[in-house]
Every structure is written in structure tokens, then in C-alpha cells.
Amino acid sequence: AFALGRTHPDPLLLNQLSRALRRRLAAPDPAHFGYGDPRGSPALREAVAAHLAATRGIACDASQVLVTSGTQQALRLCAETLLQPGDALWMEDPGYPAARRTFEAAGARPVPVPVDAAGLDVAAGRRRAPAARLAYVTPSHQFPTGVTMSMARRLALLDWARQAGAWVLEDDYDSEFRYAGPPLTALAGIDAEARVIYLGTFSKTLFPGLRIGYAVLPPALLPRIAAARAVADRFPPGPMADAVADLLAGGG
């Protein structure tokens, strides 16, 4: 009963998705019959960019969006591209075990940084690993405590990243779900130095078996991470991504 990643099947939503997929297959895009862009479906990237601008305060171009097979693939691509074996990175403590395992598999060294009622303790991170290359955070709903990172902590984290020349991986895995009040603007939405990589997923709003997530990449990182994606599995599937784009753009 307390298993992670269990979503409630909504017949109305699934019917909308089914109709969108049938429409896409009835009039297939010629691009689906060749090898595509490693960034993924242009339609989904456009829909994601518009959605994030409206809901998360992120002003990004669709060209910066990389469609992935869930958040896990985005984490792996970023770890392999940005970290060398032995590099330190800040990891929330307690934090998301699957993310820690991904970084460890890439040879990186996660440094536990405590979380309190205001989120990641940036001052503690500075003391424990001031020269870390990356910080992995879940600021909207910290995993697993559920706390929201305060604006003061967000600004402190971005200030550290700027000074250290480090990157921040913002895993916004379920910001669509709230008990009360409007969400704080995403870290990527207040990042004036382009140090934040924003990760999103449809595993929570739709279902994990869909295997569609995305990363919004700073322009400086886009060529490297897109190239890593092309080597890993060339490009993501198109028809289902296009159907999800129709659902997202249409308000479904």
C-alpha cells in the first residue's frame, strides 16, 4: 500500500490519451519513418516549454528541452557528461536512493547534506564539500520529507553554484500536486546564471510505464548532453510523445 510510483488510472484521461495516439497514427508524421532528433518530439518539446512558462516560471526555448525515458535517464546522461570519477556532488540527506545509485554508478562521490524544514542546508553543503561539481535537489517537494525549499535557501544554492562553477540538478518530479497555495517558482525560473538543469516527468501525472520525462538544459550544455543521448539510444520514440503533446497542449 505504501509502494512508490503507484498512480491512479483515470479512465477519462486514458481515453483522451488513446484518442490522441489514434489520431497521430491515422495521419503519421513522415519524420517517424526515419531517424530523428536526439532531443525528441518537436511537438512535445514545444508543449513542455509552453507549460513550464505558464506553470513554473521557466522561460525556455523548445530547443533546450530534451525528451528522455523518464528522469532516471536524464540523471544518468547528466552524471556521465558533467562528472568525472571521484567528483563530489551534494546529495540531500535523507534523499532519493535511485538518484544516489545513479551517481555512484557513474563513479561520482555523493556527499550527504542535511535537510531541515527549509530544505537543503546550503551552509552545511559549503562546509562539507565547497568545491562539489553538482548539487541534486528536489526543492518543490523534497524526497522523502515533503518540505518545500525556502526562497532564501534557493537563492543561497544558486549563489554557491555561481561561485563554485557548479551545476544544480532540479528534480521537479511532482510539482503539479499541491495541498494548498501556489507553488514557488522553480529554481530554473530564478536562475540568472544558467546553472540549473531542470528535470520533469509524466510518470506522476500520467503513469510510470509511459517512460517519458524531459530535461531543460542550459544552452552551454545542450550540445554535449544531446550528443550523449544520441550515443546512448539515438532518439526517443515519437508517436506516443506527440500524443502526450496533444494532451498537454489541449489541457488534458
PDB file of C-alpha atoms in Angstrom:
ATOM      1  CA  ALA A   1       0.000   0.000   0.000  1.00  0.00           C
ATOM      2  CA  PHE A   2       2.932   2.346   0.579  1.00  0.00           C
ATOM      3  CA  ALA A   3       4.861   1.465  -2.586  1.00  0.00           C
ATOM      4  CA  LEU A   4       6.385   4.367  -4.517  1.00  0.00           C
ATOM      5  CA  GLY A   5       5.351   5.296  -8.024  1.00  0.00           C
ATOM      6  CA  ARG A   6       1.795   3.966  -7.948  1.00  0.00           C
ATOM      7  CA  THR A   7      -0.574   6.188  -9.933  1.00  0.00           C
ATOM      8  CA  HIS A   8      -4.347   6.007 -10.060  1.00  0.00           C
ATOM      9  CA  PRO A   9      -5.660   5.034 -13.536  1.00  0.00           C
ATOM     10  CA  ASP A  10      -8.114   7.727 -14.632  1.00  0.00           C
ATOM     11  CA  PRO A  11     -10.379   6.290 -17.386  1.00  0.00           C
ATOM     12  CA  LEU A  12     -11.252   9.740 -18.767  1.00  0.00           C
ATOM     13  CA  LEU A  13      -7.613  10.782 -19.076  1.00  0.00           C
ATOM     14  CA  LEU A  14      -6.568   7.435 -20.545  1.00  0.00           C
ATOM     15  CA  ASN A  15      -9.355   7.703 -23.106  1.00  0.00           C
ATOM     16  CA  GLN A  16      -8.113  11.163 -24.103  1.00  0.00           C
ATOM     17  CA  LEU A  17      -4.583   9.824 -24.487  1.00  0.00           C
ATOM     18  CA  SER A  18      -5.838   6.864 -26.521  1.00  0.00           C
ATOM     19  CA  ARG A  19      -7.742   9.137 -28.904  1.00  0.00           C
ATOM     20  CA  ALA A  20      -4.715  11.402 -29.315  1.00  0.00           C
ATOM     21  CA  LEU A  21      -2.487   8.415 -30.139  1.00  0.00           C
ATOM     22  CA  ARG A  22      -5.010   7.040 -32.658  1.00  0.00           C
ATOM     23  CA  ARG A  23      -5.166  10.426 -34.381  1.00  0.00           C
ATOM     24  CA  ARG A  24      -1.394  10.554 -34.600  1.00  0.00           C
ATOM     25  CA  LEU A  25      -1.184   7.033 -36.053  1.00  0.00           C
ATOM     26  CA  ALA A  26      -4.007   7.677 -38.510  1.00  0.00           C
ATOM     27  CA  ALA A  27      -2.079  10.592 -40.000  1.00  0.00           C
ATOM     28  CA  PRO A  28       1.547   9.730 -39.212  1.00  0.00           C
ATOM     29  CA  ASP A  29       4.297  12.286 -39.362  1.00  0.00           C
ATOM     30  CA  PRO A  30       6.800  11.397 -42.129  1.00  0.00           C
ATOM     31  CA  ALA A  31       9.555  12.109 -39.606  1.00  0.00           C
ATOM     32  CA  HIS A  32       8.516   8.982 -37.675  1.00  0.00           C
ATOM     33  CA  PHE A  33       9.718   6.814 -40.570  1.00  0.00           C
ATOM     34  CA  GLY A  34      13.321   7.925 -40.271  1.00  0.00           C
ATOM     35  CA  TYR A  35      15.914   8.558 -37.585  1.00  0.00           C
ATOM     36  CA  GLY A  36      15.005  11.604 -35.556  1.00  0.00           C
ATOM     37  CA  ASP A  37      16.424  14.373 -33.428  1.00  0.00           C
ATOM     38  CA  PRO A  38      18.069  13.031 -30.227  1.00  0.00           C
ATOM     39  CA  ARG A  39      16.195  15.750 -28.339  1.00  0.00           C
ATOM     40  CA  GLY A  40      12.887  14.066 -29.195  1.00  0.00           C
ATOM     41  CA  SER A  41       9.476  15.112 -30.498  1.00  0.00           C
ATOM     42  CA  PRO A  42       9.344  18.785 -31.563  1.00  0.00           C
ATOM     43  CA  ALA A  43       5.644  18.868 -30.670  1.00  0.00           C
ATOM     44  CA  LEU A  44       6.278  17.659 -27.121  1.00  0.00           C
ATOM     45  CA  ARG A  45       9.228  19.990 -26.647  1.00  0.00           C
ATOM     46  CA  GLU A  46       7.070  22.940 -27.718  1.00  0.00           C
ATOM     47  CA  ALA A  47       4.246  21.860 -25.398  1.00  0.00           C
ATOM     48  CA  VAL A  48       6.610  21.362 -22.454  1.00  0.00           C
ATOM     49  CA  ALA A  49       8.220  24.778 -22.964  1.00  0.00           C
ATOM     50  CA  ALA A  50       4.805  26.470 -23.032  1.00  0.00           C
ATOM     51  CA  HIS A  51       3.631  24.504 -19.983  1.00  0.00           C
ATOM     52  CA  LEU A  52       6.708  25.385 -17.925  1.00  0.00           C
ATOM     53  CA  ALA A  53       6.432  29.068 -18.827  1.00  0.00           C
ATOM     54  CA  ALA A  54       2.816  29.120 -17.638  1.00  0.00           C
ATOM     55  CA  THR A  55       3.139  26.969 -14.504  1.00  0.00           C
ATOM     56  CA  ARG A  56       6.746  27.047 -13.268  1.00  0.00           C
ATOM     57  CA  GLY A  57       8.030  30.474 -14.316  1.00  0.00           C
ATOM     58  CA  ILE A  58      10.666  28.986 -16.630  1.00  0.00           C
ATOM     59  CA  ALA A  59      11.330  30.979 -19.797  1.00  0.00           C
ATOM     60  CA  CYS A  60      12.991  28.470 -22.094  1.00  0.00           C
ATOM     61  CA  ASP A  61      13.065  27.753 -25.794  1.00  0.00           C
ATOM     62  CA  ALA A  62      11.806  24.387 -27.049  1.00  0.00           C
ATOM     63  CA  SER A  63      15.283  23.792 -28.445  1.00  0.00           C
ATOM     64  CA  GLN A  64      16.558  23.492 -24.838  1.00  0.00           C
ATOM     65  CA  VAL A  65      14.164  20.635 -23.999  1.00  0.00           C
ATOM     66  CA  LEU A  66      15.478  17.072 -24.214  1.00  0.00           C
ATOM     67  CA  VAL A  67      12.887  14.267 -24.070  1.00  0.00           C
ATOM     68  CA  THR A  68      14.114  11.287 -22.042  1.00  0.00           C
ATOM     69  CA  SER A  69      12.991   7.853 -20.956  1.00  0.00           C
ATOM     70  CA  GLY A  70      11.996   9.161 -17.530  1.00  0.00           C
ATOM     71  CA  THR A  71      14.013  11.143 -15.009  1.00  0.00           C
ATOM     72  CA  GLN A  72      16.448   8.290 -14.450  1.00  0.00           C
ATOM     73  CA  GLN A  73      17.869   8.559 -17.954  1.00  0.00           C
ATOM     74  CA  ALA A  74      18.244  12.320 -17.610  1.00  0.00           C
ATOM     75  CA  LEU A  75      20.178  11.824 -14.371  1.00  0.00           C
ATOM     76  CA  ARG A  76      22.473   9.291 -15.990  1.00  0.00           C
ATOM     77  CA  LEU A  77      23.153  11.493 -19.022  1.00  0.00           C
ATOM     78  CA  CYS A  78      23.957  14.481 -16.802  1.00  0.00           C
ATOM     79  CA  ALA A  79      26.167  12.427 -14.484  1.00  0.00           C
ATOM     80  CA  GLU A  80      28.174  10.957 -17.363  1.00  0.00           C
ATOM     81  CA  THR A  81      28.541  14.328 -19.079  1.00  0.00           C
ATOM     82  CA  LEU A  82      29.271  16.613 -16.127  1.00  0.00           C
ATOM     83  CA  LEU A  83      31.073  14.456 -13.570  1.00  0.00           C
ATOM     84  CA  GLN A  84      34.422  12.700 -13.545  1.00  0.00           C
ATOM     85  CA  PRO A  85      35.087   9.605 -11.399  1.00  0.00           C
ATOM     86  CA  GLY A  86      35.621  10.749  -7.821  1.00  0.00           C
ATOM     87  CA  ASP A  87      33.929  14.131  -8.260  1.00  0.00           C
ATOM     88  CA  ALA A  88      31.904  15.246  -5.254  1.00  0.00           C
ATOM     89  CA  LEU A  89      28.250  16.226  -5.530  1.00  0.00           C
ATOM     90  CA  TRP A  90      25.765  17.400  -2.936  1.00  0.00           C
ATOM     91  CA  MET A  91      23.017  14.877  -2.184  1.00  0.00           C
ATOM     92  CA  GLU A  92      20.051  15.642   0.071  1.00  0.00           C
ATOM     93  CA  ASP A  93      20.094  13.656   3.333  1.00  0.00           C
ATOM     94  CA  PRO A  94      17.644  11.996   3.517  1.00  0.00           C
ATOM     95  CA  GLY A  95      17.291  11.846  -0.243  1.00  0.00           C
ATOM     96  CA  TYR A  96      16.215   9.862  -3.285  1.00  0.00           C
ATOM     97  CA  PRO A  97      18.051   6.487  -3.265  1.00  0.00           C
ATOM     98  CA  ALA A  98      17.670   5.866  -7.015  1.00  0.00           C
ATOM     99  CA  ALA A  99      19.404   9.160  -7.803  1.00  0.00           C
ATOM    100  CA  ARG A 100      22.254   8.359  -5.404  1.00  0.00           C
ATOM    101  CA  ARG A 101      22.726   4.940  -7.045  1.00  0.00           C
ATOM    102  CA  THR A 102      22.819   6.582 -10.484  1.00  0.00           C
ATOM    103  CA  PHE A 103      25.577   8.986  -9.440  1.00  0.00           C
ATOM    104  CA  GLU A 104      27.552   6.223  -7.753  1.00  0.00           C
ATOM    105  CA  ALA A 105      27.276   4.060 -10.879  1.00  0.00           C
ATOM    106  CA  ALA A 106      28.851   6.919 -12.840  1.00  0.00           C
ATOM    107  CA  GLY A 107      31.791   6.927 -10.397  1.00  0.00           C
ATOM    108  CA  ALA A 108      30.845  10.152  -8.609  1.00  0.00           C
ATOM    109  CA  ARG A 109      31.002  10.668  -4.844  1.00  0.00           C
ATOM    110  CA  PRO A 110      27.697  11.797  -3.279  1.00  0.00           C
ATOM    111  CA  VAL A 111      28.218  13.954  -0.186  1.00  0.00           C
ATOM    112  CA  PRO A 112      25.203  13.883   2.176  1.00  0.00           C
ATOM    113  CA  VAL A 113      23.898  17.374   3.012  1.00  0.00           C
ATOM    114  CA  PRO A 114      21.230  17.612   5.723  1.00  0.00           C
ATOM    115  CA  VAL A 115      17.669  18.721   5.026  1.00  0.00           C
ATOM    116  CA  ASP A 116      15.623  20.675   7.556  1.00  0.00           C
ATOM    117  CA  ALA A 117      12.270  22.481   7.498  1.00  0.00           C
ATOM    118  CA  ALA A 118      13.621  24.969   4.916  1.00  0.00           C
ATOM    119  CA  GLY A 119      15.087  22.331   2.610  1.00  0.00           C
ATOM    120  CA  LEU A 120      18.724  21.630   1.766  1.00  0.00           C
ATOM    121  CA  ASP A 121      21.107  23.263   4.262  1.00  0.00           C
ATOM    122  CA  VAL A 122      23.363  25.172   1.853  1.00  0.00           C
ATOM    123  CA  ALA A 123      25.705  26.345   4.607  1.00  0.00           C
ATOM    124  CA  ALA A 124      26.310  22.720   5.610  1.00  0.00           C
ATOM    125  CA  GLY A 125      26.976  21.836   1.983  1.00  0.00           C
ATOM    126  CA  ARG A 126      29.567  24.601   1.739  1.00  0.00           C
ATOM    127  CA  ARG A 127      31.312  23.225   4.832  1.00  0.00           C
ATOM    128  CA  ARG A 128      31.261  19.585   3.707  1.00  0.00           C
ATOM    129  CA  ALA A 129      32.127  19.951   0.014  1.00  0.00           C
ATOM    130  CA  PRO A 130      32.654  23.568  -1.078  1.00  0.00           C
ATOM    131  CA  ALA A 131      34.151  22.515  -4.428  1.00  0.00           C
ATOM    132  CA  ALA A 132      31.470  19.961  -5.368  1.00  0.00           C
ATOM    133  CA  ARG A 133      30.716  19.879  -9.086  1.00  0.00           C
ATOM    134  CA  LEU A 134      26.955  19.457  -8.791  1.00  0.00           C
ATOM    135  CA  ALA A 135      24.023  19.561  -6.362  1.00  0.00           C
ATOM    136  CA  TYR A 136      20.991  17.284  -6.745  1.00  0.00           C
ATOM    137  CA  VAL A 137      17.851  18.747  -5.138  1.00  0.00           C
ATOM    138  CA  THR A 138      14.077  18.214  -5.032  1.00  0.00           C
ATOM    139  CA  PRO A 139      13.014  21.725  -3.956  1.00  0.00           C
ATOM    140  CA  SER A 140       9.257  21.644  -4.670  1.00  0.00           C
ATOM    141  CA  HIS A 141       8.545  18.544  -2.559  1.00  0.00           C
ATOM    142  CA  GLN A 142      11.752  17.253  -1.017  1.00  0.00           C
ATOM    143  CA  PHE A 143      12.032  13.492  -1.270  1.00  0.00           C
ATOM    144  CA  PRO A 144      11.140  11.947   1.138  1.00  0.00           C
ATOM    145  CA  THR A 145      10.316  14.616   3.763  1.00  0.00           C
ATOM    146  CA  GLY A 146       7.958  16.657   1.556  1.00  0.00           C
ATOM    147  CA  VAL A 147       9.289  20.054   2.690  1.00  0.00           C
ATOM    148  CA  THR A 148       9.497  22.956   0.230  1.00  0.00           C
ATOM    149  CA  MET A 149      12.852  24.699  -0.071  1.00  0.00           C
ATOM    150  CA  SER A 150      12.582  28.287   1.127  1.00  0.00           C
ATOM    151  CA  MET A 151      13.342  31.181  -1.200  1.00  0.00           C
ATOM    152  CA  ALA A 152      16.337  32.156   0.957  1.00  0.00           C
ATOM    153  CA  ARG A 153      17.811  28.674   0.561  1.00  0.00           C
ATOM    154  CA  ARG A 154      17.110  28.700  -3.189  1.00  0.00           C
ATOM    155  CA  LEU A 155      18.991  31.954  -3.620  1.00  0.00           C
ATOM    156  CA  ALA A 156      21.844  30.681  -1.437  1.00  0.00           C
ATOM    157  CA  LEU A 157      22.100  27.498  -3.522  1.00  0.00           C
ATOM    158  CA  LEU A 158      22.232  29.447  -6.785  1.00  0.00           C
ATOM    159  CA  ASP A 159      24.848  31.770  -5.284  1.00  0.00           C
ATOM    160  CA  TRP A 160      27.022  28.795  -4.341  1.00  0.00           C
ATOM    161  CA  ALA A 161      26.663  27.284  -7.833  1.00  0.00           C
ATOM    162  CA  ARG A 162      27.738  30.582  -9.406  1.00  0.00           C
ATOM    163  CA  GLN A 163      30.758  30.949  -7.140  1.00  0.00           C
ATOM    164  CA  ALA A 164      31.826  27.312  -7.443  1.00  0.00           C
ATOM    165  CA  GLY A 165      31.155  26.998 -11.165  1.00  0.00           C
ATOM    166  CA  ALA A 166      28.906  24.050 -10.266  1.00  0.00           C
ATOM    167  CA  TRP A 167      25.618  22.791 -11.681  1.00  0.00           C
ATOM    168  CA  VAL A 168      22.285  22.308  -9.925  1.00  0.00           C
ATOM    169  CA  LEU A 169      20.056  19.394 -10.903  1.00  0.00           C
ATOM    170  CA  GLU A 170      16.476  20.376 -10.019  1.00  0.00           C
ATOM    171  CA  ASP A 171      14.276  17.253  -9.948  1.00  0.00           C
ATOM    172  CA  ASP A 172      10.737  18.688 -10.072  1.00  0.00           C
ATOM    173  CA  TYR A 173       9.162  15.255 -10.038  1.00  0.00           C
ATOM    174  CA  ASP A 174       5.704  16.160  -8.700  1.00  0.00           C
ATOM    175  CA  SER A 175       5.305  19.930  -8.505  1.00  0.00           C
ATOM    176  CA  GLU A 176       1.870  19.565 -10.163  1.00  0.00           C
ATOM    177  CA  PHE A 177       0.472  18.188  -6.886  1.00  0.00           C
ATOM    178  CA  ARG A 178      -0.174  20.618  -4.049  1.00  0.00           C
ATOM    179  CA  TYR A 179      -2.320  20.615  -0.922  1.00  0.00           C
ATOM    180  CA  ALA A 180      -2.655  24.390  -0.696  1.00  0.00           C
ATOM    181  CA  GLY A 181      -1.378  27.645  -2.154  1.00  0.00           C
ATOM    182  CA  PRO A 182       0.554  28.415  -5.328  1.00  0.00           C
ATOM    183  CA  PRO A 183       3.960  26.784  -5.855  1.00  0.00           C
ATOM    184  CA  LEU A 184       7.171  28.747  -5.592  1.00  0.00           C
ATOM    185  CA  THR A 185       8.790  29.499  -8.923  1.00  0.00           C
ATOM    186  CA  ALA A 186      11.141  26.719  -9.972  1.00  0.00           C
ATOM    187  CA  LEU A 187      14.855  27.154  -9.325  1.00  0.00           C
ATOM    188  CA  ALA A 188      15.351  27.246 -13.082  1.00  0.00           C
ATOM    189  CA  GLY A 189      12.928  30.157 -13.227  1.00  0.00           C
ATOM    190  CA  ILE A 190      15.056  32.360 -10.956  1.00  0.00           C
ATOM    191  CA  ASP A 191      18.442  31.212 -12.266  1.00  0.00           C
ATOM    192  CA  ALA A 192      20.059  34.223 -13.925  1.00  0.00           C
ATOM    193  CA  GLU A 193      23.392  32.427 -14.469  1.00  0.00           C
ATOM    194  CA  ALA A 194      22.107  29.359 -16.392  1.00  0.00           C
ATOM    195  CA  ARG A 195      23.482  26.912 -13.796  1.00  0.00           C
ATOM    196  CA  VAL A 196      20.273  24.882 -13.297  1.00  0.00           C
ATOM    197  CA  ILE A 197      19.261  21.741 -15.193  1.00  0.00           C
ATOM    198  CA  TYR A 198      15.530  21.229 -14.758  1.00  0.00           C
ATOM    199  CA  LEU A 199      14.105  17.690 -14.783  1.00  0.00           C
ATOM    200  CA  GLY A 200      10.423  16.857 -15.212  1.00  0.00           C
ATOM    201  CA  THR A 201       8.407  13.706 -15.793  1.00  0.00           C
ATOM    202  CA  PHE A 202       4.990  12.414 -16.830  1.00  0.00           C
ATOM    203  CA  SER A 203       5.345   9.376 -14.544  1.00  0.00           C
ATOM    204  CA  LYS A 204       3.285  11.069 -11.819  1.00  0.00           C
ATOM    205  CA  THR A 205       0.676  12.976 -13.848  1.00  0.00           C
ATOM    206  CA  LEU A 206       0.112  10.003 -16.197  1.00  0.00           C
ATOM    207  CA  PHE A 207       1.867   6.740 -15.253  1.00  0.00           C
ATOM    208  CA  PRO A 208       5.435   5.375 -14.888  1.00  0.00           C
ATOM    209  CA  GLY A 209       5.031   2.845 -17.702  1.00  0.00           C
ATOM    210  CA  LEU A 210       4.743   5.704 -20.187  1.00  0.00           C
ATOM    211  CA  ARG A 211       8.529   6.256 -19.808  1.00  0.00           C
ATOM    212  CA  ILE A 212       8.502   9.921 -20.830  1.00  0.00           C
ATOM    213  CA  GLY A 213      10.407  12.604 -18.968  1.00  0.00           C
ATOM    214  CA  TYR A 214      12.364  15.651 -20.009  1.00  0.00           C
ATOM    215  CA  ALA A 215      15.282  17.897 -19.147  1.00  0.00           C
ATOM    216  CA  VAL A 216      15.558  21.636 -19.758  1.00  0.00           C
ATOM    217  CA  LEU A 217      19.223  22.290 -20.396  1.00  0.00           C
ATOM    218  CA  PRO A 218      21.281  25.480 -20.213  1.00  0.00           C
ATOM    219  CA  PRO A 219      22.400  26.371 -23.766  1.00  0.00           C
ATOM    220  CA  ALA A 220      26.034  25.721 -22.878  1.00  0.00           C
ATOM    221  CA  LEU A 221      25.265  22.079 -22.002  1.00  0.00           C
ATOM    222  CA  LEU A 222      22.785  21.251 -24.743  1.00  0.00           C
ATOM    223  CA  PRO A 223      25.231  20.020 -27.434  1.00  0.00           C
ATOM    224  CA  ARG A 224      27.137  17.758 -25.023  1.00  0.00           C
ATOM    225  CA  ILE A 225      24.120  16.134 -23.399  1.00  0.00           C
ATOM    226  CA  ALA A 226      22.232  15.776 -26.689  1.00  0.00           C
ATOM    227  CA  ALA A 227      25.310  14.041 -28.121  1.00  0.00           C
ATOM    228  CA  ALA A 228      25.409  11.705 -25.114  1.00  0.00           C
ATOM    229  CA  ARG A 229      21.731  10.930 -25.677  1.00  0.00           C
ATOM    230  CA  ALA A 230      22.391  10.121 -29.350  1.00  0.00           C
ATOM    231  CA  VAL A 231      25.122   7.661 -28.357  1.00  0.00           C
ATOM    232  CA  ALA A 232      23.046   6.038 -25.608  1.00  0.00           C
ATOM    233  CA  ASP A 233      19.876   5.243 -27.569  1.00  0.00           C
ATOM    234  CA  ARG A 234      19.872   7.565 -30.596  1.00  0.00           C
ATOM    235  CA  PHE A 235      16.468   9.266 -30.108  1.00  0.00           C
ATOM    236  CA  PRO A 236      13.216   8.707 -28.171  1.00  0.00           C
ATOM    237  CA  PRO A 237      10.004   7.254 -29.663  1.00  0.00           C
ATOM    238  CA  GLY A 238       7.851   9.829 -31.467  1.00  0.00           C
ATOM    239  CA  PRO A 239       4.160   8.837 -31.815  1.00  0.00           C
ATOM    240  CA  MET A 240       3.405   8.488 -28.093  1.00  0.00           C
ATOM    241  CA  ALA A 241       5.345  11.667 -27.300  1.00  0.00           C
ATOM    242  CA  ASP A 242       3.283  13.513 -29.909  1.00  0.00           C
ATOM    243  CA  ALA A 243       0.088  12.169 -28.325  1.00  0.00           C
ATOM    244  CA  VAL A 244       1.227  13.396 -24.907  1.00  0.00           C
ATOM    245  CA  ALA A 245       1.978  16.772 -26.508  1.00  0.00           C
ATOM    246  CA  ASP A 246      -1.605  16.944 -27.801  1.00  0.00           C
ATOM    247  CA  LEU A 247      -2.910  16.072 -24.327  1.00  0.00           C
ATOM    248  CA  LEU A 248      -0.708  18.693 -22.664  1.00  0.00           C
ATOM    249  CA  ALA A 249      -1.414  21.454 -25.198  1.00  0.00           C
ATOM    250  CA  GLY A 250      -5.136  20.731 -25.108  1.00  0.00           C
ATOM    251  CA  GLY A 251      -5.402  20.998 -21.312  1.00  0.00           C
ATOM    252  CA  GLY A 252      -5.941  17.288 -20.730  1.00  0.00           C
TER     253      GLY A 252
END
